[in-house]
Amino acid sequence: MVDDRMVNQVDDIRKGESRPGHELPVLLFAGFRTIIDRVHADLAEQGHPDARPAHGFALQAIGRGASQTEVARRLGISKQAAGKTVERLVALGYAERAGDVADARRKVVRLTERGADVLARSAEAFDRLRAEWSAVLGEERLRALEDDLRAVAEPGGFRLDAAGWIGGMG
């Protein structure tokens, strides 16, 4: 957690600026974290206490069915990382491995009923939280914020491999 009392040496050098550059990513991350934590608290209350943010991204990547390699590509992670994630989803009952009807040599990962349920409940929670933000900011300002973030975000989406750019986690 970042403490407002912490001193940033860059701030000391650039006195007089009311909004230092490092504040924007911290605020964006804080908003992201606020939403994600609230969604997962809701999911825990609704029978999904083991659901984690990475699981939601992976379940979205699986969609209507995908090979482990496709899951890795869609998430921008290694095949090994995708394999570990799929194993965890299978262990939690969110996904299952099955043979591909079109190609008997290929294994496909599919959502289980429990996996579809956690996605549906998380979508409802995201919608509730967006409505709360709209009530605080106003719908026009919230739409403008969303449009502005789309305009500056990296084209082509995002990658889930946060550990790679945070500096590794382990």
PDB file of C-alpha atoms in Angstrom:
ATOM      1  CA  MET A   1       0.000   0.000   0.000  1.00  0.00           C
ATOM      2  CA  VAL A   2       1.287   3.440  -0.880  1.00  0.00           C
ATOM      3  CA  ASP A   3       1.188   5.838   2.062  1.00  0.00           C
ATOM      4  CA  ASP A   4       0.519   9.519   1.296  1.00  0.00           C
ATOM      5  CA  ARG A   5       3.134  10.439   3.913  1.00  0.00           C
ATOM      6  CA  MET A   6       5.888   8.701   1.980  1.00  0.00           C
ATOM      7  CA  VAL A   7       8.302  11.133   0.398  1.00  0.00           C
ATOM      8  CA  ASN A   8       9.061  10.794  -3.293  1.00  0.00           C
ATOM      9  CA  GLN A   9      12.452  12.263  -4.195  1.00  0.00           C
ATOM     10  CA  VAL A  10      11.162  13.346  -7.604  1.00  0.00           C
ATOM     11  CA  ASP A  11       8.554  15.504  -5.832  1.00  0.00           C
ATOM     12  CA  ASP A  12      11.326  17.251  -3.904  1.00  0.00           C
ATOM     13  CA  ILE A  13      13.122  18.116  -7.152  1.00  0.00           C
ATOM     14  CA  ARG A  14       9.988  19.394  -8.949  1.00  0.00           C
ATOM     15  CA  LYS A  15       8.425  21.548  -6.255  1.00  0.00           C
ATOM     16  CA  GLY A  16       5.584  23.691  -7.451  1.00  0.00           C
ATOM     17  CA  GLU A  17       3.813  21.114  -9.628  1.00  0.00           C
ATOM     18  CA  SER A  18       0.430  20.389  -8.153  1.00  0.00           C
ATOM     19  CA  ARG A  19       0.034  16.970  -9.767  1.00  0.00           C
ATOM     20  CA  PRO A  20       3.193  14.921 -10.128  1.00  0.00           C
ATOM     21  CA  GLY A  21       3.312  12.420 -12.986  1.00  0.00           C
ATOM     22  CA  HIS A  22       3.610   9.376 -10.755  1.00  0.00           C
ATOM     23  CA  GLU A  23       0.207  10.122  -9.197  1.00  0.00           C
ATOM     24  CA  LEU A  24      -1.795   9.141 -12.307  1.00  0.00           C
ATOM     25  CA  PRO A  25      -0.725   5.468 -12.449  1.00  0.00           C
ATOM     26  CA  VAL A  26      -1.158   5.165  -8.693  1.00  0.00           C
ATOM     27  CA  LEU A  27      -4.710   6.528  -8.903  1.00  0.00           C
ATOM     28  CA  LEU A  28      -5.544   4.318 -11.890  1.00  0.00           C
ATOM     29  CA  PHE A  29      -4.241   1.281 -10.031  1.00  0.00           C
ATOM     30  CA  ALA A  30      -6.131   2.288  -6.869  1.00  0.00           C
ATOM     31  CA  GLY A  31      -9.366   2.543  -8.860  1.00  0.00           C
ATOM     32  CA  PHE A  32      -8.705  -0.814 -10.513  1.00  0.00           C
ATOM     33  CA  ARG A  33      -7.866  -2.426  -7.185  1.00  0.00           C
ATOM     34  CA  THR A  34     -10.965  -0.960  -5.519  1.00  0.00           C
ATOM     35  CA  ILE A  35     -13.239  -2.435  -8.180  1.00  0.00           C
ATOM     36  CA  ILE A  36     -11.508  -5.818  -8.313  1.00  0.00           C
ATOM     37  CA  ASP A  37     -11.435  -6.211  -4.519  1.00  0.00           C
ATOM     38  CA  ARG A  38     -15.136  -5.367  -4.243  1.00  0.00           C
ATOM     39  CA  VAL A  39     -16.080  -7.790  -7.025  1.00  0.00           C
ATOM     40  CA  HIS A  40     -14.152 -10.571  -5.323  1.00  0.00           C
ATOM     41  CA  ALA A  41     -15.680  -9.807  -1.942  1.00  0.00           C
ATOM     42  CA  ASP A  42     -19.107 -10.145  -3.604  1.00  0.00           C
ATOM     43  CA  LEU A  43     -18.068 -13.406  -5.272  1.00  0.00           C
ATOM     44  CA  ALA A  44     -16.848 -14.818  -1.962  1.00  0.00           C
ATOM     45  CA  GLU A  45     -20.241 -14.048  -0.382  1.00  0.00           C
ATOM     46  CA  GLN A  46     -21.970 -15.753  -3.312  1.00  0.00           C
ATOM     47  CA  GLY A  47     -20.171 -19.083  -3.057  1.00  0.00           C
ATOM     48  CA  HIS A  48     -16.905 -18.380  -4.870  1.00  0.00           C
ATOM     49  CA  PRO A  49     -14.380 -17.676  -2.080  1.00  0.00           C
ATOM     50  CA  ASP A  50     -11.443 -19.079  -4.059  1.00  0.00           C
ATOM     51  CA  ALA A  51     -11.994 -16.975  -7.190  1.00  0.00           C
ATOM     52  CA  ARG A  52      -9.057 -14.702  -7.962  1.00  0.00           C
ATOM     53  CA  PRO A  53      -8.680 -11.900 -10.534  1.00  0.00           C
ATOM     54  CA  ALA A  54      -6.397 -14.004 -12.728  1.00  0.00           C
ATOM     55  CA  HIS A  55      -9.052 -16.724 -12.788  1.00  0.00           C
ATOM     56  CA  GLY A  56     -11.566 -14.324 -14.296  1.00  0.00           C
ATOM     57  CA  PHE A  57      -9.171 -13.340 -17.072  1.00  0.00           C
ATOM     58  CA  ALA A  58      -8.398 -17.004 -17.747  1.00  0.00           C
ATOM     59  CA  LEU A  59     -12.072 -17.997 -17.789  1.00  0.00           C
ATOM     60  CA  GLN A  60     -12.713 -15.215 -20.297  1.00  0.00           C
ATOM     61  CA  ALA A  61      -9.817 -16.531 -22.403  1.00  0.00           C
ATOM     62  CA  ILE A  62     -11.311 -20.039 -22.343  1.00  0.00           C
ATOM     63  CA  GLY A  63     -14.664 -18.714 -23.519  1.00  0.00           C
ATOM     64  CA  ARG A  64     -16.612 -21.420 -25.341  1.00  0.00           C
ATOM     65  CA  GLY A  65     -13.573 -23.664 -25.368  1.00  0.00           C
ATOM     66  CA  ALA A  66      -9.887 -23.302 -26.106  1.00  0.00           C
ATOM     67  CA  SER A  67      -6.710 -25.318 -26.125  1.00  0.00           C
ATOM     68  CA  GLN A  68      -4.156 -24.578 -23.439  1.00  0.00           C
ATOM     69  CA  THR A  69      -1.970 -22.986 -26.125  1.00  0.00           C
ATOM     70  CA  GLU A  70      -4.847 -20.712 -27.158  1.00  0.00           C
ATOM     71  CA  VAL A  71      -5.399 -19.719 -23.529  1.00  0.00           C
ATOM     72  CA  ALA A  72      -1.696 -18.821 -23.236  1.00  0.00           C
ATOM     73  CA  ARG A  73      -1.791 -16.757 -26.442  1.00  0.00           C
ATOM     74  CA  ARG A  74      -4.989 -14.936 -25.485  1.00  0.00           C
ATOM     75  CA  LEU A  75      -3.562 -14.005 -22.087  1.00  0.00           C
ATOM     76  CA  GLY A  76      -0.066 -13.193 -23.303  1.00  0.00           C
ATOM     77  CA  ILE A  77       1.521 -15.719 -20.949  1.00  0.00           C
ATOM     78  CA  SER A  78       3.688 -18.815 -21.380  1.00  0.00           C
ATOM     79  CA  LYS A  79       2.217 -22.245 -22.078  1.00  0.00           C
ATOM     80  CA  GLN A  80       3.549 -23.359 -18.699  1.00  0.00           C
ATOM     81  CA  ALA A  81       1.808 -20.509 -16.875  1.00  0.00           C
ATOM     82  CA  ALA A  82      -1.403 -21.242 -18.775  1.00  0.00           C
ATOM     83  CA  GLY A  83      -1.073 -24.903 -17.809  1.00  0.00           C
ATOM     84  CA  LYS A  84      -0.783 -24.031 -14.120  1.00  0.00           C
ATOM     85  CA  THR A  85      -3.737 -21.669 -14.357  1.00  0.00           C
ATOM     86  CA  VAL A  86      -5.880 -24.262 -16.133  1.00  0.00           C
ATOM     87  CA  GLU A  87      -4.924 -26.885 -13.541  1.00  0.00           C
ATOM     88  CA  ARG A  88      -6.045 -24.545 -10.766  1.00  0.00           C
ATOM     89  CA  LEU A  89      -9.329 -23.792 -12.545  1.00  0.00           C
ATOM     90  CA  VAL A  90      -9.972 -27.516 -12.981  1.00  0.00           C
ATOM     91  CA  ALA A  91      -9.166 -28.151  -9.289  1.00  0.00           C
ATOM     92  CA  LEU A  92     -11.620 -25.402  -8.274  1.00  0.00           C
ATOM     93  CA  GLY A  93     -14.323 -26.819 -10.540  1.00  0.00           C
ATOM     94  CA  TYR A  94     -14.400 -23.796 -12.867  1.00  0.00           C
ATOM     95  CA  ALA A  95     -13.081 -25.603 -15.949  1.00  0.00           C
ATOM     96  CA  GLU A  96     -12.677 -29.080 -17.365  1.00  0.00           C
ATOM     97  CA  ARG A  97     -10.516 -30.703 -19.985  1.00  0.00           C
ATOM     98  CA  ALA A  98     -12.254 -32.583 -22.766  1.00  0.00           C
ATOM     99  CA  GLY A  99     -11.484 -34.053 -26.140  1.00  0.00           C
ATOM    100  CA  ASP A 100     -12.133 -31.924 -29.206  1.00  0.00           C
ATOM    101  CA  VAL A 101     -14.922 -33.391 -31.326  1.00  0.00           C
ATOM    102  CA  ALA A 102     -13.244 -32.039 -34.482  1.00  0.00           C
ATOM    103  CA  ASP A 103      -9.754 -33.407 -33.644  1.00  0.00           C
ATOM    104  CA  ALA A 104      -9.353 -36.375 -31.291  1.00  0.00           C
ATOM    105  CA  ARG A 105      -5.663 -35.530 -30.720  1.00  0.00           C
ATOM    106  CA  ARG A 106      -6.515 -32.094 -29.331  1.00  0.00           C
ATOM    107  CA  LYS A 107      -7.578 -31.373 -25.756  1.00  0.00           C
ATOM    108  CA  VAL A 108      -9.913 -28.455 -25.141  1.00  0.00           C
ATOM    109  CA  VAL A 109     -10.503 -26.584 -21.910  1.00  0.00           C
ATOM    110  CA  ARG A 110     -14.149 -25.732 -21.304  1.00  0.00           C
ATOM    111  CA  LEU A 111     -16.018 -23.843 -18.626  1.00  0.00           C
ATOM    112  CA  THR A 112     -18.067 -25.892 -16.213  1.00  0.00           C
ATOM    113  CA  GLU A 113     -21.433 -24.739 -14.914  1.00  0.00           C
ATOM    114  CA  ARG A 114     -19.560 -23.364 -11.885  1.00  0.00           C
ATOM    115  CA  GLY A 115     -17.174 -21.460 -14.177  1.00  0.00           C
ATOM    116  CA  ALA A 116     -20.055 -19.927 -16.117  1.00  0.00           C
ATOM    117  CA  ASP A 117     -21.704 -19.005 -12.805  1.00  0.00           C
ATOM    118  CA  VAL A 118     -18.670 -17.144 -11.463  1.00  0.00           C
ATOM    119  CA  LEU A 119     -18.379 -15.200 -14.731  1.00  0.00           C
ATOM    120  CA  ALA A 120     -22.066 -14.275 -14.687  1.00  0.00           C
ATOM    121  CA  ARG A 121     -21.889 -13.176 -11.047  1.00  0.00           C
ATOM    122  CA  SER A 122     -18.728 -11.141 -11.652  1.00  0.00           C
ATOM    123  CA  ALA A 123     -20.384  -9.403 -14.644  1.00  0.00           C
ATOM    124  CA  GLU A 124     -23.317  -8.462 -12.400  1.00  0.00           C
ATOM    125  CA  ALA A 125     -20.927  -7.161  -9.730  1.00  0.00           C
ATOM    126  CA  PHE A 126     -18.994  -5.086 -12.284  1.00  0.00           C
ATOM    127  CA  ASP A 127     -22.275  -3.601 -13.526  1.00  0.00           C
ATOM    128  CA  ARG A 128     -23.299  -2.701  -9.937  1.00  0.00           C
ATOM    129  CA  LEU A 129     -19.945  -1.041  -9.272  1.00  0.00           C
ATOM    130  CA  ARG A 130     -20.054   0.894 -12.522  1.00  0.00           C
ATOM    131  CA  ALA A 131     -23.511   2.153 -11.518  1.00  0.00           C
ATOM    132  CA  GLU A 132     -22.070   3.248  -8.156  1.00  0.00           C
ATOM    133  CA  TRP A 133     -19.259   5.148  -9.888  1.00  0.00           C
ATOM    134  CA  SER A 134     -21.825   6.717 -12.210  1.00  0.00           C
ATOM    135  CA  ALA A 135     -23.847   7.871  -9.195  1.00  0.00           C
ATOM    136  CA  VAL A 136     -20.737   9.502  -7.699  1.00  0.00           C
ATOM    137  CA  LEU A 137     -19.187  10.978 -10.864  1.00  0.00           C
ATOM    138  CA  GLY A 138     -22.238  11.353 -13.066  1.00  0.00           C
ATOM    139  CA  GLU A 139     -22.848   9.228 -16.167  1.00  0.00           C
ATOM    140  CA  GLU A 140     -21.459  11.846 -18.545  1.00  0.00           C
ATOM    141  CA  ARG A 141     -18.171  12.168 -16.651  1.00  0.00           C
ATOM    142  CA  LEU A 142     -17.844   8.394 -16.294  1.00  0.00           C
ATOM    143  CA  ARG A 143     -18.405   7.859 -20.027  1.00  0.00           C
ATOM    144  CA  ALA A 144     -15.854  10.590 -20.766  1.00  0.00           C
ATOM    145  CA  LEU A 145     -13.352   8.867 -18.435  1.00  0.00           C
ATOM    146  CA  GLU A 146     -13.926   5.533 -20.185  1.00  0.00           C
ATOM    147  CA  ASP A 147     -13.553   7.164 -23.614  1.00  0.00           C
ATOM    148  CA  ASP A 148     -10.387   8.964 -22.544  1.00  0.00           C
ATOM    149  CA  LEU A 149      -8.832   5.780 -21.174  1.00  0.00           C
ATOM    150  CA  ARG A 150      -9.657   3.977 -24.437  1.00  0.00           C
ATOM    151  CA  ALA A 151      -7.931   6.783 -26.347  1.00  0.00           C
ATOM    152  CA  VAL A 152      -4.659   6.452 -24.410  1.00  0.00           C
ATOM    153  CA  ALA A 153      -4.593   2.716 -23.639  1.00  0.00           C
ATOM    154  CA  GLU A 154      -2.294   0.487 -25.628  1.00  0.00           C
ATOM    155  CA  PRO A 155      -4.038  -0.693 -28.810  1.00  0.00           C
ATOM    156  CA  GLY A 156      -4.721  -4.394 -28.990  1.00  0.00           C
ATOM    157  CA  GLY A 157      -5.772  -4.865 -25.385  1.00  0.00           C
ATOM    158  CA  PHE A 158      -3.739  -5.910 -22.408  1.00  0.00           C
ATOM    159  CA  ARG A 159      -1.591  -8.755 -21.179  1.00  0.00           C
ATOM    160  CA  LEU A 160      -2.179 -10.632 -17.964  1.00  0.00           C
ATOM    161  CA  ASP A 161       1.513 -11.286 -17.283  1.00  0.00           C
ATOM    162  CA  ALA A 162       1.765  -8.460 -14.751  1.00  0.00           C
ATOM    163  CA  ALA A 163       4.630 -10.135 -12.900  1.00  0.00           C
ATOM    164  CA  GLY A 164       6.831  -9.563 -15.949  1.00  0.00           C
ATOM    165  CA  TRP A 165       6.490  -5.800 -15.807  1.00  0.00           C
ATOM    166  CA  ILE A 166       6.219  -5.482 -12.049  1.00  0.00           C
ATOM    167  CA  GLY A 167       9.582  -7.187 -11.857  1.00  0.00           C
ATOM    168  CA  GLY A 168       8.770 -10.802 -11.111  1.00  0.00           C
ATOM    169  CA  MET A 169       7.007 -12.131  -8.107  1.00  0.00           C
ATOM    170  CA  GLY A 170       9.004 -14.941  -6.727  1.00  0.00           C
TER     171      GLY A 170
END
